[in-house]
């Protein structure tokens, strides 16, 4: 079920705790771990799920990453349809989160960062996005694919706007 909740001030600290628990096990393989998705935008309503992306130099590190994450309870799920981005299950008992691994030059990752950063600096756009998410969550309550697809035009427009600003 799709449920959008008001911004929770604990989300940054939940992200930090999850990141900190991964830094040691992934040392030498991961360059950085980014807080992405709506929970990474202060004040933005979101699903109560933290999205993290671990950035590697090369996907050649992926087998080692998979091996180091397994004892922590993560299982590799493949790319789930997003080329070059690998998803992992959430360990039992952990806060709700999605962990992904990709390279810094992954286009989807770059767009995700552009979208996040634009929303962080444009509160009116973030509010409009929250309103859209509430509306779509009620319309697509049990249809995650439909919910995600319905947000795509808004996201694409904002990513394009962010790219124009960067190119200026």
PDB file of C-alpha atoms in Angstrom:
ATOM      1  CA  UNK A   1       0.000   0.000   0.000  1.00  0.00           C
ATOM      2  CA  UNK A   2       1.242   3.476  -0.891  1.00  0.00           C
ATOM      3  CA  UNK A   3       1.165   5.734   2.154  1.00  0.00           C
ATOM      4  CA  UNK A   4       2.641   9.226   2.204  1.00  0.00           C
ATOM      5  CA  UNK A   5       3.425  10.745   5.594  1.00  0.00           C
ATOM      6  CA  UNK A   6       4.495  14.208   6.706  1.00  0.00           C
ATOM      7  CA  UNK A   7       8.228  14.851   6.889  1.00  0.00           C
ATOM      8  CA  UNK A   8       9.834  13.156   9.873  1.00  0.00           C
ATOM      9  CA  UNK A   9      12.787  14.992  11.434  1.00  0.00           C
ATOM     10  CA  UNK A  10      14.271  11.624  12.367  1.00  0.00           C
ATOM     11  CA  UNK A  11      14.867  10.624   8.708  1.00  0.00           C
ATOM     12  CA  UNK A  12      18.332  12.235   8.470  1.00  0.00           C
ATOM     13  CA  UNK A  13      19.480  10.464  11.632  1.00  0.00           C
ATOM     14  CA  UNK A  14      18.016   7.137  10.454  1.00  0.00           C
ATOM     15  CA  UNK A  15      19.941   7.602   7.206  1.00  0.00           C
ATOM     16  CA  UNK A  16      23.130   8.459   9.138  1.00  0.00           C
ATOM     17  CA  UNK A  17      22.757   5.361  11.307  1.00  0.00           C
ATOM     18  CA  UNK A  18      22.212   3.116   8.277  1.00  0.00           C
ATOM     19  CA  UNK A  19      25.145   4.726   6.437  1.00  0.00           C
ATOM     20  CA  UNK A  20      27.417   4.411   9.443  1.00  0.00           C
ATOM     21  CA  UNK A  21      26.580   0.710   9.714  1.00  0.00           C
ATOM     22  CA  UNK A  22      27.667   0.207   6.091  1.00  0.00           C
ATOM     23  CA  UNK A  23      30.816   2.328   5.966  1.00  0.00           C
ATOM     24  CA  UNK A  24      33.040  -0.159   7.799  1.00  0.00           C
ATOM     25  CA  UNK A  25      31.903  -3.309   5.988  1.00  0.00           C
ATOM     26  CA  UNK A  26      32.120  -1.574   2.604  1.00  0.00           C
ATOM     27  CA  UNK A  27      35.423   0.227   3.254  1.00  0.00           C
ATOM     28  CA  UNK A  28      37.690   0.205   0.228  1.00  0.00           C
ATOM     29  CA  UNK A  29      34.814  -0.622  -2.132  1.00  0.00           C
ATOM     30  CA  UNK A  30      32.436   2.316  -1.775  1.00  0.00           C
ATOM     31  CA  UNK A  31      33.376   5.954  -2.341  1.00  0.00           C
ATOM     32  CA  UNK A  32      30.352   7.421  -0.565  1.00  0.00           C
ATOM     33  CA  UNK A  33      26.799   6.653   0.484  1.00  0.00           C
ATOM     34  CA  UNK A  34      24.160   9.202  -0.509  1.00  0.00           C
ATOM     35  CA  UNK A  35      20.766   9.831   1.059  1.00  0.00           C
ATOM     36  CA  UNK A  36      18.435  10.019  -1.937  1.00  0.00           C
ATOM     37  CA  UNK A  37      14.699  10.009  -2.472  1.00  0.00           C
ATOM     38  CA  UNK A  38      12.064  12.143  -0.808  1.00  0.00           C
ATOM     39  CA  UNK A  39      13.219  11.460   2.757  1.00  0.00           C
ATOM     40  CA  UNK A  40      16.449  13.280   1.813  1.00  0.00           C
ATOM     41  CA  UNK A  41      14.583  16.564   1.247  1.00  0.00           C
ATOM     42  CA  UNK A  42      13.896  18.497   4.462  1.00  0.00           C
ATOM     43  CA  UNK A  43      10.197  19.187   4.901  1.00  0.00           C
ATOM     44  CA  UNK A  44       9.047  16.910   2.065  1.00  0.00           C
ATOM     45  CA  UNK A  45       6.265  14.404   2.673  1.00  0.00           C
ATOM     46  CA  UNK A  46       7.292  10.895   1.657  1.00  0.00           C
ATOM     47  CA  UNK A  47       6.823   7.201   2.070  1.00  0.00           C
ATOM     48  CA  UNK A  48       8.467   6.281   5.382  1.00  0.00           C
ATOM     49  CA  UNK A  49      11.334   4.458   3.660  1.00  0.00           C
ATOM     50  CA  UNK A  50      14.917   5.729   3.540  1.00  0.00           C
ATOM     51  CA  UNK A  51      16.672   5.421   0.170  1.00  0.00           C
ATOM     52  CA  UNK A  52      20.457   5.044   0.196  1.00  0.00           C
ATOM     53  CA  UNK A  53      22.804   4.718  -2.754  1.00  0.00           C
ATOM     54  CA  UNK A  54      26.315   3.366  -2.253  1.00  0.00           C
ATOM     55  CA  UNK A  55      28.629   4.662  -4.974  1.00  0.00           C
ATOM     56  CA  UNK A  56      31.419   2.443  -6.321  1.00  0.00           C
ATOM     57  CA  UNK A  57      34.187   3.267  -8.836  1.00  0.00           C
ATOM     58  CA  UNK A  58      33.285   0.277 -10.949  1.00  0.00           C
ATOM     59  CA  UNK A  59      30.606  -2.397 -10.950  1.00  0.00           C
ATOM     60  CA  UNK A  60      33.545  -4.780 -10.881  1.00  0.00           C
ATOM     61  CA  UNK A  61      33.361  -4.236  -7.110  1.00  0.00           C
ATOM     62  CA  UNK A  62      29.796  -5.567  -7.016  1.00  0.00           C
ATOM     63  CA  UNK A  63      30.658  -9.208  -6.160  1.00  0.00           C
ATOM     64  CA  UNK A  64      32.730  -8.031  -3.193  1.00  0.00           C
ATOM     65  CA  UNK A  65      29.954  -5.633  -2.116  1.00  0.00           C
ATOM     66  CA  UNK A  66      27.421  -8.477  -2.295  1.00  0.00           C
ATOM     67  CA  UNK A  67      29.746 -10.661  -0.231  1.00  0.00           C
ATOM     68  CA  UNK A  68      30.255  -8.032   2.459  1.00  0.00           C
ATOM     69  CA  UNK A  69      26.571  -7.157   2.685  1.00  0.00           C
ATOM     70  CA  UNK A  70      25.358 -10.751   3.016  1.00  0.00           C
ATOM     71  CA  UNK A  71      26.493 -11.181   6.670  1.00  0.00           C
ATOM     72  CA  UNK A  72      24.576  -7.977   7.478  1.00  0.00           C
ATOM     73  CA  UNK A  73      21.359  -9.549   6.147  1.00  0.00           C
ATOM     74  CA  UNK A  74      21.246  -7.914   2.717  1.00  0.00           C
ATOM     75  CA  UNK A  75      20.465 -10.004  -0.357  1.00  0.00           C
ATOM     76  CA  UNK A  76      21.228  -8.855  -3.886  1.00  0.00           C
ATOM     77  CA  UNK A  77      18.057  -8.438  -5.971  1.00  0.00           C
ATOM     78  CA  UNK A  78      19.650  -7.472  -9.290  1.00  0.00           C
ATOM     79  CA  UNK A  79      18.936  -4.237 -11.111  1.00  0.00           C
ATOM     80  CA  UNK A  80      15.119  -4.428 -10.814  1.00  0.00           C
ATOM     81  CA  UNK A  81      14.863  -2.906 -14.280  1.00  0.00           C
ATOM     82  CA  UNK A  82      17.229   0.021 -13.738  1.00  0.00           C
ATOM     83  CA  UNK A  83      20.375  -0.691 -15.726  1.00  0.00           C
ATOM     84  CA  UNK A  84      23.566  -0.209 -13.741  1.00  0.00           C
ATOM     85  CA  UNK A  85      21.831   0.166 -10.357  1.00  0.00           C
ATOM     86  CA  UNK A  86      21.731  -2.849  -8.077  1.00  0.00           C
ATOM     87  CA  UNK A  87      19.161  -3.275  -5.322  1.00  0.00           C
ATOM     88  CA  UNK A  88      19.356  -5.130  -2.025  1.00  0.00           C
ATOM     89  CA  UNK A  89      16.694  -6.433   0.332  1.00  0.00           C
ATOM     90  CA  UNK A  90      16.269  -4.823   3.728  1.00  0.00           C
ATOM     91  CA  UNK A  91      17.596  -6.949   6.599  1.00  0.00           C
ATOM     92  CA  UNK A  92      15.049  -8.201   9.120  1.00  0.00           C
ATOM     93  CA  UNK A  93      14.637  -5.805  12.031  1.00  0.00           C
ATOM     94  CA  UNK A  94      16.278  -2.861  10.240  1.00  0.00           C
ATOM     95  CA  UNK A  95      14.493   0.446   9.696  1.00  0.00           C
ATOM     96  CA  UNK A  96      12.562   0.498   6.411  1.00  0.00           C
ATOM     97  CA  UNK A  97      15.037   1.348   3.669  1.00  0.00           C
ATOM     98  CA  UNK A  98      16.132   0.621   0.137  1.00  0.00           C
ATOM     99  CA  UNK A  99      19.834   0.146  -0.520  1.00  0.00           C
ATOM    100  CA  UNK A 100      21.183   0.539  -4.032  1.00  0.00           C
ATOM    101  CA  UNK A 101      24.690   0.331  -5.470  1.00  0.00           C
ATOM    102  CA  UNK A 102      25.808   2.066  -8.657  1.00  0.00           C
ATOM    103  CA  UNK A 103      28.719   3.969 -10.163  1.00  0.00           C
ATOM    104  CA  UNK A 104      28.990   7.751  -9.927  1.00  0.00           C
ATOM    105  CA  UNK A 105      28.550   8.076 -13.699  1.00  0.00           C
ATOM    106  CA  UNK A 106      25.204   6.224 -13.711  1.00  0.00           C
ATOM    107  CA  UNK A 107      22.688   8.480 -15.480  1.00  0.00           C
ATOM    108  CA  UNK A 108      19.750   7.496 -13.248  1.00  0.00           C
ATOM    109  CA  UNK A 109      21.842   8.262 -10.155  1.00  0.00           C
ATOM    110  CA  UNK A 110      22.879  11.657 -11.560  1.00  0.00           C
ATOM    111  CA  UNK A 111      19.238  12.483 -12.269  1.00  0.00           C
ATOM    112  CA  UNK A 112      18.225  11.364  -8.781  1.00  0.00           C
ATOM    113  CA  UNK A 113      20.808  13.706  -7.240  1.00  0.00           C
ATOM    114  CA  UNK A 114      19.732  16.569  -9.525  1.00  0.00           C
ATOM    115  CA  UNK A 115      16.099  16.077  -8.512  1.00  0.00           C
ATOM    116  CA  UNK A 116      16.939  15.841  -4.798  1.00  0.00           C
ATOM    117  CA  UNK A 117      19.179  18.897  -4.879  1.00  0.00           C
ATOM    118  CA  UNK A 118      16.647  20.959  -6.834  1.00  0.00           C
ATOM    119  CA  UNK A 119      13.888  20.143  -4.353  1.00  0.00           C
ATOM    120  CA  UNK A 120      16.205  21.023  -1.460  1.00  0.00           C
ATOM    121  CA  UNK A 121      16.712  24.523  -2.869  1.00  0.00           C
ATOM    122  CA  UNK A 122      13.204  25.130  -4.277  1.00  0.00           C
ATOM    123  CA  UNK A 123      10.655  24.715  -1.469  1.00  0.00           C
ATOM    124  CA  UNK A 124       7.681  25.721  -3.649  1.00  0.00           C
ATOM    125  CA  UNK A 125       8.498  22.910  -6.062  1.00  0.00           C
ATOM    126  CA  UNK A 126       8.962  20.514  -3.141  1.00  0.00           C
ATOM    127  CA  UNK A 127       5.493  21.481  -1.848  1.00  0.00           C
ATOM    128  CA  UNK A 128       3.980  20.912  -5.293  1.00  0.00           C
ATOM    129  CA  UNK A 129       5.657  17.521  -5.438  1.00  0.00           C
ATOM    130  CA  UNK A 130       4.284  16.620  -2.003  1.00  0.00           C
ATOM    131  CA  UNK A 131       0.770  17.565  -3.104  1.00  0.00           C
ATOM    132  CA  UNK A 132       1.164  15.422  -6.210  1.00  0.00           C
ATOM    133  CA  UNK A 133       2.400  12.485  -4.130  1.00  0.00           C
ATOM    134  CA  UNK A 134      -0.552  12.705  -1.717  1.00  0.00           C
ATOM    135  CA  UNK A 135      -2.972  12.814  -4.651  1.00  0.00           C
ATOM    136  CA  UNK A 136      -1.319   9.918  -6.476  1.00  0.00           C
ATOM    137  CA  UNK A 137      -1.077   7.829  -3.298  1.00  0.00           C
ATOM    138  CA  UNK A 138      -4.842   8.051  -2.884  1.00  0.00           C
ATOM    139  CA  UNK A 139      -5.415   7.259  -6.561  1.00  0.00           C
ATOM    140  CA  UNK A 140      -2.884   4.392  -6.794  1.00  0.00           C
ATOM    141  CA  UNK A 141      -3.171   3.133  -3.217  1.00  0.00           C
ATOM    142  CA  UNK A 142      -2.356  -0.497  -4.098  1.00  0.00           C
ATOM    143  CA  UNK A 143      -0.502   0.072  -7.380  1.00  0.00           C
ATOM    144  CA  UNK A 144       3.129   0.987  -6.764  1.00  0.00           C
ATOM    145  CA  UNK A 145       4.023   0.774 -10.462  1.00  0.00           C
ATOM    146  CA  UNK A 146       1.148   3.103 -11.362  1.00  0.00           C
ATOM    147  CA  UNK A 147       2.089   5.523  -8.592  1.00  0.00           C
ATOM    148  CA  UNK A 148       5.701   5.617  -9.735  1.00  0.00           C
ATOM    149  CA  UNK A 149       4.779   6.027 -13.411  1.00  0.00           C
ATOM    150  CA  UNK A 150       2.361   8.848 -12.621  1.00  0.00           C
ATOM    151  CA  UNK A 151       5.137  10.834 -10.888  1.00  0.00           C
ATOM    152  CA  UNK A 152       7.563  10.475 -13.796  1.00  0.00           C
ATOM    153  CA  UNK A 153       6.460  13.508 -15.866  1.00  0.00           C
ATOM    154  CA  UNK A 154       6.909  15.815 -12.864  1.00  0.00           C
ATOM    155  CA  UNK A 155      10.309  14.332 -12.049  1.00  0.00           C
ATOM    156  CA  UNK A 156      11.472  14.506 -15.672  1.00  0.00           C
ATOM    157  CA  UNK A 157      10.467  18.178 -15.875  1.00  0.00           C
ATOM    158  CA  UNK A 158      12.353  19.065 -12.692  1.00  0.00           C
ATOM    159  CA  UNK A 159      15.470  17.133 -13.751  1.00  0.00           C
ATOM    160  CA  UNK A 160      15.425  19.017 -17.077  1.00  0.00           C
ATOM    161  CA  UNK A 161      15.038  22.328 -15.231  1.00  0.00           C
ATOM    162  CA  UNK A 162      17.928  21.435 -12.923  1.00  0.00           C
ATOM    163  CA  UNK A 163      20.085  20.538 -15.927  1.00  0.00           C
ATOM    164  CA  UNK A 164      19.399  23.942 -17.526  1.00  0.00           C
ATOM    165  CA  UNK A 165      20.515  25.661 -14.329  1.00  0.00           C
ATOM    166  CA  UNK A 166      23.683  23.550 -14.214  1.00  0.00           C
ATOM    167  CA  UNK A 167      24.454  24.278 -17.868  1.00  0.00           C
ATOM    168  CA  UNK A 168      24.101  28.053 -17.369  1.00  0.00           C
TER     169      UNK A 168
END
